[in-house]
CSV table of C-alpha atoms in Angstrom, one decimal:
chain,number,residue,atom,x,y,z
A,1,ALA,CA,0.0,0.0,0.0
A,2,TYR,CA,2.9,2.4,0.8
A,3,GLU,CA,4.5,1.6,-2.5
A,4,MET,CA,1.3,2.3,-4.4
A,5,ALA,CA,0.8,5.5,-2.5
A,6,PHE,CA,4.3,6.6,-3.5
A,7,HIS,CA,3.6,5.9,-7.2
A,8,MET,CA,0.3,7.7,-7.1
A,9,GLN,CA,2.0,10.8,-5.6
A,10,THR,CA,4.8,10.8,-8.2
A,11,THR,CA,2.7,10.1,-11.3
A,12,GLY,CA,-0.6,11.7,-10.3
A,13,PRO,CA,0.3,15.4,-10.9
A,14,GLU,CA,1.5,14.7,-14.5
A,15,LEU,CA,-1.5,12.5,-15.1
A,16,ILE,CA,-4.1,15.1,-14.3
A,17,ASP,CA,-2.3,18.0,-16.0
A,18,LEU,CA,-4.3,18.7,-19.1
A,19,GLY,CA,-1.8,21.3,-20.3
A,20,ARG,CA,-0.4,18.9,-22.9
A,21,GLU,CA,-3.7,18.2,-24.5
A,22,THR,CA,-4.4,20.0,-27.8
A,23,GLN,CA,-7.1,22.5,-28.2
A,24,ALA,CA,-8.8,20.2,-30.7
A,25,THR,CA,-9.0,17.5,-27.9
A,26,LEU,CA,-10.4,20.0,-25.4
A,27,ASN,CA,-13.0,21.1,-28.0
A,28,LEU,CA,-13.9,17.5,-28.6
A,29,TYR,CA,-14.9,17.1,-25.0
A,30,GLY,CA,-16.4,20.6,-24.7
A,31,ILE,CA,-14.0,21.7,-22.0
A,32,GLU,CA,-14.4,25.4,-21.4
A,33,PRO,CA,-11.4,27.8,-21.2
A,34,GLY,CA,-9.9,27.9,-17.8
A,35,GLY,CA,-10.1,24.2,-17.1
A,36,LYS,CA,-12.7,24.6,-14.3
A,37,PRO,CA,-13.9,21.3,-12.8
A,38,SER,CA,-16.6,19.8,-14.9
A,39,PHE,CA,-18.0,16.5,-16.2
A,40,ALA,CA,-16.2,17.2,-19.5
A,41,ARG,CA,-12.9,17.6,-17.7
A,42,ASN,CA,-13.5,14.3,-15.8
A,43,CYS,CA,-14.2,12.5,-19.1
A,44,LEU,CA,-10.9,13.6,-20.5
A,45,LEU,CA,-9.2,12.6,-17.2
A,46,ALA,CA,-10.8,9.2,-17.6
A,47,ARG,CA,-9.2,8.7,-21.0
A,48,ARG,CA,-5.9,9.7,-19.6
A,49,LEU,CA,-6.3,7.3,-16.7
A,50,VAL,CA,-7.2,4.4,-19.0
A,51,GLU,CA,-4.3,5.3,-21.3
A,52,ASN,CA,-2.0,5.0,-18.4
A,53,GLY,CA,-3.2,1.6,-17.2
A,54,VAL,CA,-5.8,2.4,-14.6
A,55,ARG,CA,-8.2,-0.6,-14.8
A,56,PHE,CA,-11.3,0.9,-13.3
A,57,VAL,CA,-12.5,4.4,-13.6
A,58,GLN,CA,-15.9,5.7,-12.3
A,59,LEU,CA,-17.4,9.1,-13.2
A,60,TYR,CA,-20.4,10.8,-11.6
A,61,SER,CA,-22.7,13.5,-13.0
A,62,GLY,CA,-25.1,15.6,-11.1
A,63,ALA,CA,-23.6,15.2,-7.6
A,64,GLY,CA,-26.2,15.3,-4.8
A,65,SER,CA,-29.7,15.1,-6.1
A,66,GLY,CA,-29.0,16.4,-9.6
A,67,TRP,CA,-30.8,13.7,-11.5
A,68,ASP,CA,-33.3,12.9,-8.8
A,69,SER,CA,-36.0,15.1,-10.4
A,70,HIS,CA,-39.1,14.7,-8.3
A,71,SER,CA,-40.0,18.1,-9.6
A,72,ASN,CA,-39.2,20.3,-12.7
A,73,LEU,CA,-37.8,17.3,-14.5
A,74,GLU,CA,-37.8,18.9,-18.0
A,75,THR,CA,-35.7,21.9,-16.8
A,76,SER,CA,-33.2,20.0,-14.7
A,77,HIS,CA,-32.7,17.1,-17.0
A,78,SER,CA,-32.3,19.3,-20.0
A,79,LYS,CA,-29.4,21.1,-18.3
A,80,LEU,CA,-27.8,17.9,-17.1
A,81,CYS,CA,-28.2,16.2,-20.5
A,82,HIS,CA,-26.6,19.2,-22.2
A,83,SER,CA,-23.6,19.0,-19.8
A,84,VAL,CA,-22.9,15.3,-20.4
A,85,ASP,CA,-23.8,14.5,-24.0
A,86,LYS,CA,-20.8,16.1,-25.7
A,87,PRO,CA,-18.2,14.9,-23.1
A,88,ILE,CA,-19.5,11.3,-23.4
A,89,ALA,CA,-19.4,11.4,-27.2
A,90,GLY,CA,-16.0,12.9,-27.0
A,91,LEU,CA,-14.7,10.2,-24.7
A,92,LEU,CA,-16.0,7.4,-27.0
A,93,ALA,CA,-14.5,9.1,-30.1
A,94,ASP,CA,-11.2,9.7,-28.3
A,95,LEU,CA,-10.9,6.2,-27.0
A,96,LYS,CA,-11.7,4.8,-30.5
A,97,ALA,CA,-9.2,7.1,-32.3
A,98,ARG,CA,-6.5,6.0,-29.9
A,99,GLY,CA,-7.2,2.3,-30.3
A,100,LEU,CA,-8.4,2.0,-26.7
A,101,LEU,CA,-12.2,1.4,-27.1
A,102,ASP,CA,-11.9,-2.3,-28.1
A,103,GLU,CA,-10.3,-3.1,-24.8
A,104,THR,CA,-12.2,-0.5,-22.7
A,105,LEU,CA,-15.8,-1.3,-21.5
A,106,VAL,CA,-17.8,1.8,-21.1
A,107,ILE,CA,-21.0,1.5,-19.1
A,108,TRP,CA,-23.6,4.3,-18.7
A,109,GLY,CA,-26.4,4.1,-16.3
A,110,GLY,CA,-28.1,5.2,-13.1
A,111,GLU,CA,-29.7,3.7,-10.1
A,112,PHE,CA,-33.1,3.5,-11.9
A,113,GLY,CA,-35.3,5.3,-14.4
A,114,ARG,CA,-38.2,7.8,-13.9
A,115,THR,CA,-41.9,6.9,-14.0
A,116,PRO,CA,-43.9,8.0,-17.0
A,117,MET,CA,-46.5,9.6,-14.9
A,118,SER,CA,-46.1,13.0,-13.2
A,119,GLU,CA,-45.3,13.1,-9.5
A,120,GLN,CA,-45.4,16.8,-8.6
A,121,ASN,CA,-44.6,20.1,-10.3
A,122,GLY,CA,-43.6,18.3,-13.5
A,123,GLY,CA,-41.4,15.7,-11.8
A,124,ARG,CA,-41.2,12.0,-11.9
A,125,ASP,CA,-40.8,9.3,-9.2
A,126,HIS,CA,-38.2,6.5,-9.1
A,127,ASN,CA,-38.8,3.6,-11.5
A,128,PRO,CA,-36.9,0.4,-10.9
A,129,THR,CA,-39.1,-1.7,-13.2
A,130,GLY,CA,-38.1,-0.3,-16.6
A,131,PHE,CA,-35.1,1.8,-17.4
A,132,THR,CA,-32.2,2.1,-19.8
A,133,MET,CA,-28.5,1.5,-19.7
A,134,TRP,CA,-26.0,1.3,-22.5
A,135,MET,CA,-22.5,-0.1,-23.1
A,136,ALA,CA,-19.8,0.5,-25.7
A,137,GLY,CA,-16.5,-1.0,-26.5
A,138,GLY,CA,-14.9,-3.8,-24.5
A,139,GLY,CA,-16.3,-6.7,-26.5
A,140,VAL,CA,-19.9,-5.3,-26.9
A,141,ARG,CA,-21.5,-5.6,-30.3
A,142,GLY,CA,-22.5,-2.1,-31.3
A,143,GLY,CA,-25.7,-0.9,-33.1
A,144,GLN,CA,-28.1,-3.1,-31.2
A,145,SER,CA,-31.0,-2.4,-28.9
A,146,ILE,CA,-32.0,-5.1,-26.4
A,147,GLY,CA,-35.3,-5.2,-24.6
A,148,SER,CA,-38.3,-2.9,-24.5
A,149,THR,CA,-40.9,-1.6,-22.0
A,150,ASP,CA,-44.7,-1.5,-22.2
A,151,ASP,CA,-46.4,1.2,-24.1
A,152,LEU,CA,-46.2,3.6,-21.1
A,153,GLY,CA,-42.5,2.9,-20.4
A,154,LEU,CA,-43.2,1.7,-16.9
A,155,TYR,CA,-42.4,-2.0,-16.9
A,156,ALA,CA,-39.8,-3.9,-18.9
A,157,VAL,CA,-41.6,-6.6,-20.9
A,158,GLN,CA,-39.1,-8.0,-23.4
A,159,ASP,CA,-35.6,-9.4,-22.8
A,160,LYS,CA,-35.7,-8.3,-19.2
A,161,LEU,CA,-32.3,-8.2,-17.4
A,162,HIS,CA,-32.1,-8.1,-13.7
A,163,VAL,CA,-29.3,-6.1,-12.0
A,164,HIS,CA,-27.8,-9.5,-11.1
A,165,ASP,CA,-27.8,-10.4,-14.8
A,166,LEU,CA,-26.1,-7.1,-15.6
A,167,HIS,CA,-23.3,-7.8,-13.0
A,168,ALA,CA,-22.8,-11.3,-14.5
A,169,THR,CA,-22.7,-9.8,-18.0
A,170,ILE,CA,-20.1,-7.2,-17.0
A,171,LEU,CA,-17.9,-9.9,-15.5
A,172,HIS,CA,-18.3,-12.0,-18.7
A,173,LEU,CA,-17.2,-9.1,-20.8
A,174,LEU,CA,-14.2,-8.7,-18.5
A,175,GLY,CA,-13.3,-12.3,-19.2
A,176,MET,CA,-14.4,-13.7,-15.9
A,177,ASP,CA,-16.9,-16.5,-15.0
A,178,HIS,CA,-19.3,-14.9,-12.6
A,179,THR,CA,-20.0,-18.3,-10.9
A,180,LYS,CA,-16.3,-18.5,-9.9
A,181,VAL,CA,-15.8,-15.0,-8.6
A,182,ILE,CA,-16.5,-15.9,-4.9
A,183,TYR,CA,-15.7,-13.9,-1.8
A,184,PRO,CA,-16.3,-14.7,1.9
A,185,HIS,CA,-18.9,-12.6,3.6
A,186,GLN,CA,-20.0,-13.2,7.2
A,187,GLY,CA,-18.8,-16.8,7.1
A,188,ARG,CA,-20.5,-17.6,3.8
A,189,PRO,CA,-19.2,-17.8,0.2
A,190,GLU,CA,-21.0,-15.1,-1.8
A,191,ARG,CA,-21.1,-14.1,-5.5
A,192,ILE,CA,-21.6,-10.5,-6.8
A,193,ASP,CA,-24.8,-11.7,-8.4
A,194,GLN,CA,-26.1,-13.2,-5.2
A,195,ASN,CA,-26.1,-16.6,-6.8
A,196,GLU,CA,-28.9,-15.5,-9.2
A,197,GLY,CA,-27.4,-13.8,-12.3
A,198,ARG,CA,-26.8,-15.1,-15.8
A,199,ALA,CA,-24.5,-13.5,-18.3
A,200,TYR,CA,-26.4,-12.2,-21.3
A,201,THR,CA,-24.0,-13.3,-24.1
A,202,LYS,CA,-26.1,-11.9,-26.9
A,203,ILE,CA,-24.6,-8.5,-26.1
A,204,THR,CA,-21.1,-9.6,-27.1
A,205,ALA,CA,-19.4,-8.9,-30.4
C-alpha cells in the first residue's frame, strides 16, 4: 500500500495535468477555457487514466440530487443532458481514435429510471421496473437495442435483465466467469450476483 501511494504521488500530478492536450481535444470534450472542474474535464481525465493503465474508472454526473428530479424534470434534466452529451461522445470518439475502445468497456447508467406519470410540479418518481443502460467497446457488439418496455414505459416486458444479470454480463465481458468470482462474507461464500445472475451473451461482439 505504501509503494502504491508513492507511485500515485509521483505520477498523479502529471497524469491530471491537461496542459499537454491539444485545443482540438479540449474542444472534442467541450471543455471550457480555464479548465474549471466539470464532467467534461472528468471524461478527459478518464481517458488519460485508461491510457496509463488504470483498470477501473468511475465518473459521476449531477452530484447530490441532480438527476433525482421529483419536480421540474424537464428543466433540470435538459441542463444535465446538455452537460454530459458532448463529453461522453468525445470520450468514446477519443478512445476509438487511440485504439483503446476495443479493450475498454464503457457503461452508462443510473440507479433506476423515472416513472412515465407526473409526480409533482412536473417531476417523476423513481422507476426500478423499466429503465435504460448502454454499453460501448470492450467486446460489446454495437448498433443493437435489447429489450423494451410496455407502451407507457413503466415496466420492462421483453428481454428483461435483472441487475444480477447485468453484473454477471459485465464480469463475462471482463473475461471472468461470474460463478467462480466468490468472496467470503459473514462466514458464507458469496457471489456478486447473489447466486442468481446469468450472463447475457447476446450482447457480445
